[in-house]
């Protein structure tokens, strides 16, 4: 089965085509035929986070070029179908009345190109920024109409979990119960997976998500958005300079941040206090040197990873978890990967996505879409709705 995945929940516009086969929970293989992604992070960097209406506009502009790039990679850009889609284009104009720029590009695309060899369209319907999600949904509806294809609705978080379970384009078989640790720009959740597809929420953040804590802290020390990779880069420098660290620890500039809720008797998180603590540290500095910034970045990374690790460990013990699956943008973090592997391996396998697929992408959406299509869980295009707070589990 060939699935075309569409992802627009935040600031990445992604379209991919995968060819998947197999059934069950582990016997799944897939091949990535095309995978195109356009990040808007530079545009949003002025705001220190994602600006929803800007994201919506950019998705509208980018979706057709990204689709075309994906089709080109898949050898599915079929040129020369003049006149065939004129009636459908009139209907699509109504569907895209709020995304006029997207309509213009799509109409031009449909007038010039034919239907690719795909069987189903998978689109992210939540969670995420609703204005951004709607663009992807309306795009999926329009393509489904033009190409007469079914649609499946995908939960973005399920995509992150599934892609973390892949290796060499196969789904790795895991033992249950498993624990999913979802750490992204919008989410920090511990989800128990008792059996395949059976999710229950153990805890989540009460305020900022782990990725958000990286992003907001980074902004306070003048680093660009997204802050996670930037903090991680500086932290790595500080970790390499052990001697300096000892000096700093003894000096007036010793940096120590809180580990919010690390000992609380639940599986919830709270990262909003961290940025206040970071602000205080920065304000206490007479001058900002590169060394101090690196040292603070290390402490920020340590604080976030320590809390994530402690809560994961407790949940894993309490529920007798046999596998841990870490997904979402923060799972790209090297320090987190190292600490989790040291803590749990080899007795409890910890799975991480490849770095390429840690952050948002459309391959994970196509992959999750395959499962739904396989179970005939198709959506009624008219009923599709963006749900910014869509849950994986309750
Ligand atoms: O999953 P994702 O791409 O988008 C959402 O669904 O939110 O996650 C983006 C988040 C951002 O907050 C970004 O700073 C963080 O993931 N991130 C990282 C790293 N790479 C991305 N955080 C820490 N270390 C990294 N290497
Ligand atoms: Zn994500």
JSON list of C-alpha atoms in Angstrom, two decimals, residues 158 161-162 180 191-201 392-394:
[
{"chain": "A", "resi": 158, "resn": "UNK", "atom": "CA", "xyz": [1.27, 8.39, 17.47]},
{"chain": "A", "resi": 161, "resn": "UNK", "atom": "CA", "xyz": [6.01, 6.95, 18.81]},
{"chain": "A", "resi": 162, "resn": "UNK", "atom": "CA", "xyz": [5.81, 4.72, 15.75]},
{"chain": "A", "resi": 180, "resn": "UNK", "atom": "CA", "xyz": [6.24, 6.03, 25.57]},
{"chain": "A", "resi": 191, "resn": "UNK", "atom": "CA", "xyz": [2.11, 7.14, 28.13]},
{"chain": "A", "resi": 192, "resn": "UNK", "atom": "CA", "xyz": [1.73, 3.52, 29.11]},
{"chain": "A", "resi": 193, "resn": "UNK", "atom": "CA", "xyz": [1.20, 1.17, 26.17]},
{"chain": "A", "resi": 194, "resn": "UNK", "atom": "CA", "xyz": [-0.29, -1.96, 27.69]},
{"chain": "A", "resi": 195, "resn": "UNK", "atom": "CA", "xyz": [-0.79, -3.61, 24.34]},
{"chain": "A", "resi": 196, "resn": "UNK", "atom": "CA", "xyz": [-0.34, -2.43, 20.76]},
{"chain": "A", "resi": 197, "resn": "UNK", "atom": "CA", "xyz": [-2.46, 0.69, 20.24]},
{"chain": "A", "resi": 198, "resn": "UNK", "atom": "CA", "xyz": [-3.73, 0.76, 23.86]},
{"chain": "A", "resi": 199, "resn": "UNK", "atom": "CA", "xyz": [-2.52, 4.00, 25.37]},
{"chain": "A", "resi": 200, "resn": "UNK", "atom": "CA", "xyz": [-3.07, 5.39, 28.83]},
{"chain": "A", "resi": 201, "resn": "UNK", "atom": "CA", "xyz": [-1.71, 8.67, 30.05]},
{"chain": "A", "resi": 392, "resn": "UNK", "atom": "CA", "xyz": [-3.51, 9.97, 22.44]},
{"chain": "A", "resi": 393, "resn": "UNK", "atom": "CA", "xyz": [-4.70, 8.66, 25.75]},
{"chain": "A", "resi": 394, "resn": "UNK", "atom": "CA", "xyz": [-6.69, 9.79, 28.74]}
]
